[in-house]
Short mmCIF file of C-alpha atoms and ligand atoms in Angstrom, two decimals:
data_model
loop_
_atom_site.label_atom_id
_atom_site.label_comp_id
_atom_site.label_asym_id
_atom_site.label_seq_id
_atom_site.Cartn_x
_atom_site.Cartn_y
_atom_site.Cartn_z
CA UNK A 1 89.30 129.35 -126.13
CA UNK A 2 86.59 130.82 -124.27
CA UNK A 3 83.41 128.64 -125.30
CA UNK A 4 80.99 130.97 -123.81
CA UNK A 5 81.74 133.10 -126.99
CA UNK A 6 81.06 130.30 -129.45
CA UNK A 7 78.74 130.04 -131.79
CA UNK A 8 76.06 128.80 -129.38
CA UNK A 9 76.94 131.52 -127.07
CA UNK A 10 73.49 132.74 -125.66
CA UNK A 11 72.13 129.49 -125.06
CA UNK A 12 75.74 128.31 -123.59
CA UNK A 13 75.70 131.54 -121.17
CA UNK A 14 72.88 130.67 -119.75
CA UNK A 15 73.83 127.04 -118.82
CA UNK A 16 76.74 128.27 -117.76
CA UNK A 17 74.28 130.26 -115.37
CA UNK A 18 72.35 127.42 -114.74
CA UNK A 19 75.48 124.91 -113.36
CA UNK A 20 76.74 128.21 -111.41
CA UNK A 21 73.43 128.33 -109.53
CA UNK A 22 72.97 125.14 -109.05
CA UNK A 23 76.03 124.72 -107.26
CA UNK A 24 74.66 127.45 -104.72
CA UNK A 25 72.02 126.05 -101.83
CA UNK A 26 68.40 125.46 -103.09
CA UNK A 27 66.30 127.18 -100.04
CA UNK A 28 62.89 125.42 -99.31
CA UNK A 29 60.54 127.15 -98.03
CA UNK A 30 58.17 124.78 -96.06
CA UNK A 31 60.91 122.17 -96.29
CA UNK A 32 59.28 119.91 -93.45
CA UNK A 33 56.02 119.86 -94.87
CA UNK A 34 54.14 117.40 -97.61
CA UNK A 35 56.12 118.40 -100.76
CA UNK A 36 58.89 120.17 -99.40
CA UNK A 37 60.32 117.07 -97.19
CA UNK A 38 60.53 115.23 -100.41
CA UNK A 39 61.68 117.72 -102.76
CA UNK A 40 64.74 117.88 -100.31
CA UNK A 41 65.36 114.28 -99.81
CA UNK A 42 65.40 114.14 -103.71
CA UNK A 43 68.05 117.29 -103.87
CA UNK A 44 70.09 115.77 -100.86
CA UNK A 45 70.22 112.50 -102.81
CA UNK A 46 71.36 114.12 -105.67
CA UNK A 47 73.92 116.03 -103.46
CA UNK A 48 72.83 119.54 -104.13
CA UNK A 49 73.10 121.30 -101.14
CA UNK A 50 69.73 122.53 -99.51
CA UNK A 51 68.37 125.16 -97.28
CA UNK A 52 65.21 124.11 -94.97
CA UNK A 53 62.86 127.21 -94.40
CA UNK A 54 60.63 126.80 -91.40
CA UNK A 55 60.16 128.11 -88.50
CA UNK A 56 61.64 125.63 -86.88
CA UNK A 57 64.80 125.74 -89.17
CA UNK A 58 68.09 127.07 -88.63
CA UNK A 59 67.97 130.04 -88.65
CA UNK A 60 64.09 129.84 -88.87
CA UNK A 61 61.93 131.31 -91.31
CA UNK A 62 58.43 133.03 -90.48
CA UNK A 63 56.37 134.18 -92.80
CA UNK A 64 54.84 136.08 -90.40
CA UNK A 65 58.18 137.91 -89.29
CA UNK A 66 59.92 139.72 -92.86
CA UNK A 67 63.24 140.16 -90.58
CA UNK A 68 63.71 136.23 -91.08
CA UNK A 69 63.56 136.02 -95.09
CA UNK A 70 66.85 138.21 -96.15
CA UNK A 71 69.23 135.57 -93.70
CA UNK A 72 67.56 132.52 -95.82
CA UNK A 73 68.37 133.95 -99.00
CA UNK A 74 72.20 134.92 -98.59
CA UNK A 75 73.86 132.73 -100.84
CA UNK A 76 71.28 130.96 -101.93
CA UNK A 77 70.45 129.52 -105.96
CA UNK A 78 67.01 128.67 -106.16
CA UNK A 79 63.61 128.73 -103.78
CA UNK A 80 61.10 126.54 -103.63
CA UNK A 81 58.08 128.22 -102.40
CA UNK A 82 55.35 127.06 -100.17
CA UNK A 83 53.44 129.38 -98.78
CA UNK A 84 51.40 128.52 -95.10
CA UNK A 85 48.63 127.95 -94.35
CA UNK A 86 47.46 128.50 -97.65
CA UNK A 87 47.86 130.75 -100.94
CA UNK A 88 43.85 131.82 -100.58
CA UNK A 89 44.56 132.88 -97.22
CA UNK A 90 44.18 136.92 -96.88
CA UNK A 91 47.55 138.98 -97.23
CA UNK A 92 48.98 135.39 -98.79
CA UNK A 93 50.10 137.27 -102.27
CA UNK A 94 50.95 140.79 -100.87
CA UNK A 95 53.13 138.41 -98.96
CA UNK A 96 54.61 135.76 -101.42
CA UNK A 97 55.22 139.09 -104.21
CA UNK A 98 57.52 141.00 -101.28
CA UNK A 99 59.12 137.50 -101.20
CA UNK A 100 59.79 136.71 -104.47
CA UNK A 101 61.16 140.85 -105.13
CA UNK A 102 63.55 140.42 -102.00
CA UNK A 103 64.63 137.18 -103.43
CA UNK A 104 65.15 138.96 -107.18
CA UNK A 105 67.34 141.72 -105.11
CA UNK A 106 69.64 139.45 -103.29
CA UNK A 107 70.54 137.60 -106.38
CA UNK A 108 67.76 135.00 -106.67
CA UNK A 109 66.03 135.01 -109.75
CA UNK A 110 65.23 130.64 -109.86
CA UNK A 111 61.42 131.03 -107.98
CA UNK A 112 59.36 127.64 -108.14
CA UNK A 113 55.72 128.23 -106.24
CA UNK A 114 53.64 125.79 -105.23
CA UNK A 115 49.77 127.11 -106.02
CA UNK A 116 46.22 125.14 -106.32
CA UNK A 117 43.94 124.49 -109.33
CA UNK A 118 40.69 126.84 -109.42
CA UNK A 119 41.74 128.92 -106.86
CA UNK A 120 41.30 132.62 -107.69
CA UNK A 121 43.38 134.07 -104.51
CA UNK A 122 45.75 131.58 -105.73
CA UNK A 123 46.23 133.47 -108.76
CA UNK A 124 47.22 136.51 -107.29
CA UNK A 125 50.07 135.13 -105.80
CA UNK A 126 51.14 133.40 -109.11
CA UNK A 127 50.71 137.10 -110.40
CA UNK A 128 53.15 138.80 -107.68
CA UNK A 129 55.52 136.29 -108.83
CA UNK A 130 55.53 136.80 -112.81
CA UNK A 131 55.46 140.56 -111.56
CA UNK A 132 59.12 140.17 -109.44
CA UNK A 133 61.61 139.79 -112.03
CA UNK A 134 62.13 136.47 -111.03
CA UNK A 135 62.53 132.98 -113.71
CA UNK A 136 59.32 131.22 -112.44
CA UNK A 137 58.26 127.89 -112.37
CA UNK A 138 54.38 127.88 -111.41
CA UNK A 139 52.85 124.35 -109.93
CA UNK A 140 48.90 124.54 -109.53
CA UNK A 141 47.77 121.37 -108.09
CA UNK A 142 45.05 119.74 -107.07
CA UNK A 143 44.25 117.88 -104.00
CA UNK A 144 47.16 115.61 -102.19
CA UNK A 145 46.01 112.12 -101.82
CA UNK A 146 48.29 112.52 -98.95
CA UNK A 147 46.08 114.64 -96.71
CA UNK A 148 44.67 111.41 -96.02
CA UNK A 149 47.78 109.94 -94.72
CA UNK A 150 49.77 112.92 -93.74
CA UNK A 151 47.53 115.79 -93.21
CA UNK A 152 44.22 116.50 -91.31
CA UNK A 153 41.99 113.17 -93.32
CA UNK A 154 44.42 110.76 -91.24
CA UNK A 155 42.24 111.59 -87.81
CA UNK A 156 38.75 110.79 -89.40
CA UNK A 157 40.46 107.35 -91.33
CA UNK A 158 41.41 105.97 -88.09
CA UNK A 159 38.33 106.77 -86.50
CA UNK A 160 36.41 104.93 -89.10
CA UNK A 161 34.31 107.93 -90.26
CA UNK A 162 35.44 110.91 -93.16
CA UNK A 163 32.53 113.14 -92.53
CA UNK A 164 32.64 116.30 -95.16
CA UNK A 165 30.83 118.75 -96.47
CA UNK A 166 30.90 117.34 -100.40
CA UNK A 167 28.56 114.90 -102.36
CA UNK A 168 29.48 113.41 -105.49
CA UNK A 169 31.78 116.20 -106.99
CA UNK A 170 35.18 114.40 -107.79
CA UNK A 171 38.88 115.36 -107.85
CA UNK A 172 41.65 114.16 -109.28
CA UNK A 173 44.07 114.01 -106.62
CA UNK A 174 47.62 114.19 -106.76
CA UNK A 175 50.32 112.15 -105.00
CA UNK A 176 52.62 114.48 -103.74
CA UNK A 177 55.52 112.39 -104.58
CA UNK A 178 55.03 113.45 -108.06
CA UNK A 179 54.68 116.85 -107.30
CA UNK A 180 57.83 116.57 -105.76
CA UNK A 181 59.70 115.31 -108.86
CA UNK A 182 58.56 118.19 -110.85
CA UNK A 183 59.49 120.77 -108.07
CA UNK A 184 62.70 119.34 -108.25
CA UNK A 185 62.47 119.00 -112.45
CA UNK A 186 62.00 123.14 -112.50
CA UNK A 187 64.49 123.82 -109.88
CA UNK A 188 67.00 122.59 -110.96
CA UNK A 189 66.83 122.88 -115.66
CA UNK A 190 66.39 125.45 -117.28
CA UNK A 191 63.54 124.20 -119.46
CA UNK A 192 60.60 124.66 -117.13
CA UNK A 193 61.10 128.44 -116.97
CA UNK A 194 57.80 130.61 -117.53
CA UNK A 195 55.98 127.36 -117.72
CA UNK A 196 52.53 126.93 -115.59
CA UNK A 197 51.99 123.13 -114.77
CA UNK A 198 48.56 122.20 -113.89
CA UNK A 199 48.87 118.88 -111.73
CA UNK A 200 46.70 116.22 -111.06
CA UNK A 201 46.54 112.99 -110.78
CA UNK A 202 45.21 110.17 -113.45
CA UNK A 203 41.87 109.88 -112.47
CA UNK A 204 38.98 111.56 -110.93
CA UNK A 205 37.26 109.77 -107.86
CA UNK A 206 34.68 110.92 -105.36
CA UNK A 207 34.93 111.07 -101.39
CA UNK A 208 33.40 108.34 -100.84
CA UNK A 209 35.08 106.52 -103.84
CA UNK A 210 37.95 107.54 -101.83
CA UNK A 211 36.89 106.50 -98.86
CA UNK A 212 35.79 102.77 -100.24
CA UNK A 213 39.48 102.44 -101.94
CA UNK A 214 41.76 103.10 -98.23
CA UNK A 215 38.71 100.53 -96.85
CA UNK A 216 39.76 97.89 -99.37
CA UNK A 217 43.21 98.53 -98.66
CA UNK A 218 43.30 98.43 -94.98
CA UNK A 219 40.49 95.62 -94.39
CA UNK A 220 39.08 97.94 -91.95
CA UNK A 221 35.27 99.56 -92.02
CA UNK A 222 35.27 103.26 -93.06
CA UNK A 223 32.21 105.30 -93.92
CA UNK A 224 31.58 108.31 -95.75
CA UNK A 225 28.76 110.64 -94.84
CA UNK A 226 28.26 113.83 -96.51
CA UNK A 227 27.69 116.45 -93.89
CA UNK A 228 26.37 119.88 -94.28
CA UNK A 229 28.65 122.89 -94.21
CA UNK A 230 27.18 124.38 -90.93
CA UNK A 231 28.26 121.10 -89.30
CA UNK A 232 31.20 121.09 -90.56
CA UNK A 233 31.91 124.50 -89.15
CA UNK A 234 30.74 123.44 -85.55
CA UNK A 235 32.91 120.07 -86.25
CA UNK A 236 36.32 122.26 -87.15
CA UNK A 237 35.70 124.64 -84.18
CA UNK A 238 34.86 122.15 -81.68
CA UNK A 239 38.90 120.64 -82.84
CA UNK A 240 40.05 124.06 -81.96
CA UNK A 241 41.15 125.05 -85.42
CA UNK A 242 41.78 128.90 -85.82
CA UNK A 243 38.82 130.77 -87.31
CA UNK A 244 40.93 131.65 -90.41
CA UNK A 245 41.95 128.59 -91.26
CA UNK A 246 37.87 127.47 -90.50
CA UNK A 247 37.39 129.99 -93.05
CA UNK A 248 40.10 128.95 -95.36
CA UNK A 249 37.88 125.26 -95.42
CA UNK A 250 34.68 126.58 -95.78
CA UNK A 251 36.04 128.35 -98.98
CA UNK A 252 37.65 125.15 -99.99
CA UNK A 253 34.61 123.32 -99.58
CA UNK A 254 32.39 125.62 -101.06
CA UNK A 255 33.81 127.22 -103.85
CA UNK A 256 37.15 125.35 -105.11
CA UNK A 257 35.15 121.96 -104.29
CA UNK A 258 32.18 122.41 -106.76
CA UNK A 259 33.31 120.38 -109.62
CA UNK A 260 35.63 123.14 -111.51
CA UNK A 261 38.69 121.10 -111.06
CA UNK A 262 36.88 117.37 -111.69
CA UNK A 263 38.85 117.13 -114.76
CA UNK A 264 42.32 115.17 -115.20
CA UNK A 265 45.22 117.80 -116.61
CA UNK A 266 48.73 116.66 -117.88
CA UNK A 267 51.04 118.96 -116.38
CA UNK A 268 53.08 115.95 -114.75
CA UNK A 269 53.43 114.05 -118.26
CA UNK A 270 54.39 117.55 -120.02
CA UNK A 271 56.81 118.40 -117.20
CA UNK A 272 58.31 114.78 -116.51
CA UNK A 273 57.42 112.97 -119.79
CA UNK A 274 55.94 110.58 -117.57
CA UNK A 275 52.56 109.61 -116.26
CA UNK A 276 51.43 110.18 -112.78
CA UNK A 277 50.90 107.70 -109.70
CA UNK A 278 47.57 106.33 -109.93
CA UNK A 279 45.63 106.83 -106.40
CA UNK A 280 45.60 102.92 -106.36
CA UNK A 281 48.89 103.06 -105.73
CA UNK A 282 49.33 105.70 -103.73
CA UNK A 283 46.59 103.73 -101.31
CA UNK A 284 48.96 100.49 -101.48
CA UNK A 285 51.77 102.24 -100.66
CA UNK A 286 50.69 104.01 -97.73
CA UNK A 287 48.81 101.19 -96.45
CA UNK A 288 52.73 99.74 -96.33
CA UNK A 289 53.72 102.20 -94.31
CA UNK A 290 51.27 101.12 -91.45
CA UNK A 291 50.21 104.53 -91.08
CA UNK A 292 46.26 103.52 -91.38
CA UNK A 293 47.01 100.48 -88.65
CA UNK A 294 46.98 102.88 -85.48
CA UNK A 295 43.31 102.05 -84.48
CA UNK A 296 42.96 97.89 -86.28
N1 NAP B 301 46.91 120.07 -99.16
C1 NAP B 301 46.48 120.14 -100.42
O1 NAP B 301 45.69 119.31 -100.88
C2 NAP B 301 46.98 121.25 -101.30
C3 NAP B 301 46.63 121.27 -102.66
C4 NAP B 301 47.13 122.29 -103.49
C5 NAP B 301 47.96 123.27 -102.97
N2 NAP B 301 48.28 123.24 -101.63
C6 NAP B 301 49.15 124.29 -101.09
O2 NAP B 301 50.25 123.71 -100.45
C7 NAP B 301 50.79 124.63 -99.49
C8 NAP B 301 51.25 123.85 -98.28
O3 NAP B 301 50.14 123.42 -97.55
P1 NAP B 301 50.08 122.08 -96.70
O4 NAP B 301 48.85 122.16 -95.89
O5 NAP B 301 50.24 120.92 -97.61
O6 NAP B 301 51.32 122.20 -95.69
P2 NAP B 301 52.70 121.43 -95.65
O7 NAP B 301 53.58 121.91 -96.75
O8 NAP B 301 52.53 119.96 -95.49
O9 NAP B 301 53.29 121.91 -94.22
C9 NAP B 301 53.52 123.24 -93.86
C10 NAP B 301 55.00 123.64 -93.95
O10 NAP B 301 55.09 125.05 -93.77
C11 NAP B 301 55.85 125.34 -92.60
N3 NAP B 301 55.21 126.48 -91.93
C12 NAP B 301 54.05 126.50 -91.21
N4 NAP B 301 53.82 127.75 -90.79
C13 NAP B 301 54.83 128.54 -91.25
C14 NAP B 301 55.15 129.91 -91.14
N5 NAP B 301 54.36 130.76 -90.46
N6 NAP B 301 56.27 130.36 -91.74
C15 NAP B 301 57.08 129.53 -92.41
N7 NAP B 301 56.84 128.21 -92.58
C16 NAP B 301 55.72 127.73 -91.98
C17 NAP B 301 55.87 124.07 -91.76
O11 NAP B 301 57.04 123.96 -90.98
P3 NAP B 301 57.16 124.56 -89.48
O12 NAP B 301 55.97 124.04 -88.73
O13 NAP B 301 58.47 124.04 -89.01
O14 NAP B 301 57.17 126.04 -89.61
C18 NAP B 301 55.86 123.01 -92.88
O15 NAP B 301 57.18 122.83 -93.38
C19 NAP B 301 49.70 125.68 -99.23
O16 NAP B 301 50.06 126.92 -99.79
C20 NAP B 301 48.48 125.11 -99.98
O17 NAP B 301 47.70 126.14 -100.54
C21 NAP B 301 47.82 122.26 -100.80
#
């Protein structure tokens, strides 16, 4: 008997669908960074077969250079998208929409994008996506409690001082590890299709709560001082960071920072069933890993 033609058959077709693509690579795009590293250890482990997109994959993958996307997709059942430097960068969803409709062509309809809460360039990219054809998964998150273990917070931990250009506005931040596990949630069932999932983590804290929290942790002495934006600027510049991406921090500082995404969301409990990691633990963790001893 051929069960696809039982009495179930639509919803049995597209399982069948499902396994089938499953079985095909899952391509990451930003597969080295924060959330994609993980989301591929947790596929490897899992043995489905994965695809790293970077540029310094094999083959690589630019977003800068279009020639590089078609090889990445050839065979492949799923993407997870993360889009570099950022999704409010300029061209960012002219770009991720030609990505998502090449994708669609060659065969990949299973599109998960990673996107950020409040962001109104953001949105356009989550539009080009509805807009390809494609089954989408859409993850708007807040801020990573790990860019202050993995990202551009670790410099100013060590040094003792997290000087930045916000008072007492709070955010709920995120472990990425849990961002991770619903990446890998909507890339691989068919549930989370068409489904937006704001993500945050379970509580709300301030900088400089923030800052008082990885002190406890570590036993070391870190300030917070809230600096203005102009120094900031001269601060970012005198590092040598690219003017766009200066720009892309005085927009995140100024506008997405101003208290419009203070307020815990449930997106990880609705797509897990689960709570998410506290930023108490996240902090215990990573003081583990020794990656705040470098200067003790
Ligand atoms: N950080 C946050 O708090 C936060 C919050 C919400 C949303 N987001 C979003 O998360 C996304 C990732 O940002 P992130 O700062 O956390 O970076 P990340 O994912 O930790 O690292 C960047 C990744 O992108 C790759 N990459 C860099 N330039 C590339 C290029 N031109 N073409 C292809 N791949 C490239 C890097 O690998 P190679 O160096 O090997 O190319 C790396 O795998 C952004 O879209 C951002 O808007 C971030």
């Amino acid at each position: 008997m051929n069960r696809k033609f039982n009495k179930n058959g639509k919803k049995h077709l597209e399982i069948i669908h499902d396994e089938k693509s499953n079985q095909r690579p899952i391509l990451i795009i930003g597969g080295t960074g924060k959330t994609g590293k993980r989301v591929a250890q947790r596929l490897v482990s899992r043995e489905i077969p994965v695809r790293i997109g970077s540029r310094t994959g094999k083959p690589p993958f630019d977003w800068n250079d279009k020639d590089s996307w078609k090889p990445m997709l050839k065979g492949i059942g799923a993407v997870y998208i993360t889009y570099y430097p950022d999704l409010a960068a300029p061209g960012a969803a002219h770009t991720v929409g030609e990505f998502a409709k090449l994708a669609v062509q060659n065969g990949v309809k299973r599109l998960v994008l990673l996107s950020g809460r409040g962001e109104e360039e953001a949105k356009r990219s989550e539009k080009a996506l509805q807009d390809s054809g494609a089954d989408w998964t859409i993850l708007r998150s807040s801020w990573f409690a790990q860019n202050f273990s993995e990202h551009f917070l670790l410099g100013p931990v060590l040094s003792g001082t997290i000087a930045l250009p916000v008072g007492d506005v709070k955010e709920p931040f995120i472990d990425v590890d849990d961002i991770a596990d619903v990446a890998v949630a909507a890339l691989t069932d068919i549930k989370h299709i068409g489904e937006i999932y704001e993500l945050s983590g379970p509580r709300s804290l301030t900088f400089s709560e923030v800052t008082k929290e990885i002190a406890k942790a570590t036993g070391r002495e870190i300030q917070y001082i809230k600096i203005s934006i102009e120094s900031f600027i001269t601060e970012l510049r005198q590092q040598g960071m690219p003017e766009e991406i200066v720009s892309l921090m005085v927009e995140l500082f100024t506008e997405v920072l101003d208290g419009r995404n203070s307020h815990v969301v449930d997106g990880v409990q609705r797509a897990l069933g689960r709570a998410p990691r506290s930023f108490s633990d996240y902090v215990k963790s990573a003081a583990t890993t020794g990656i705040w001893d470098a200067h003790k």
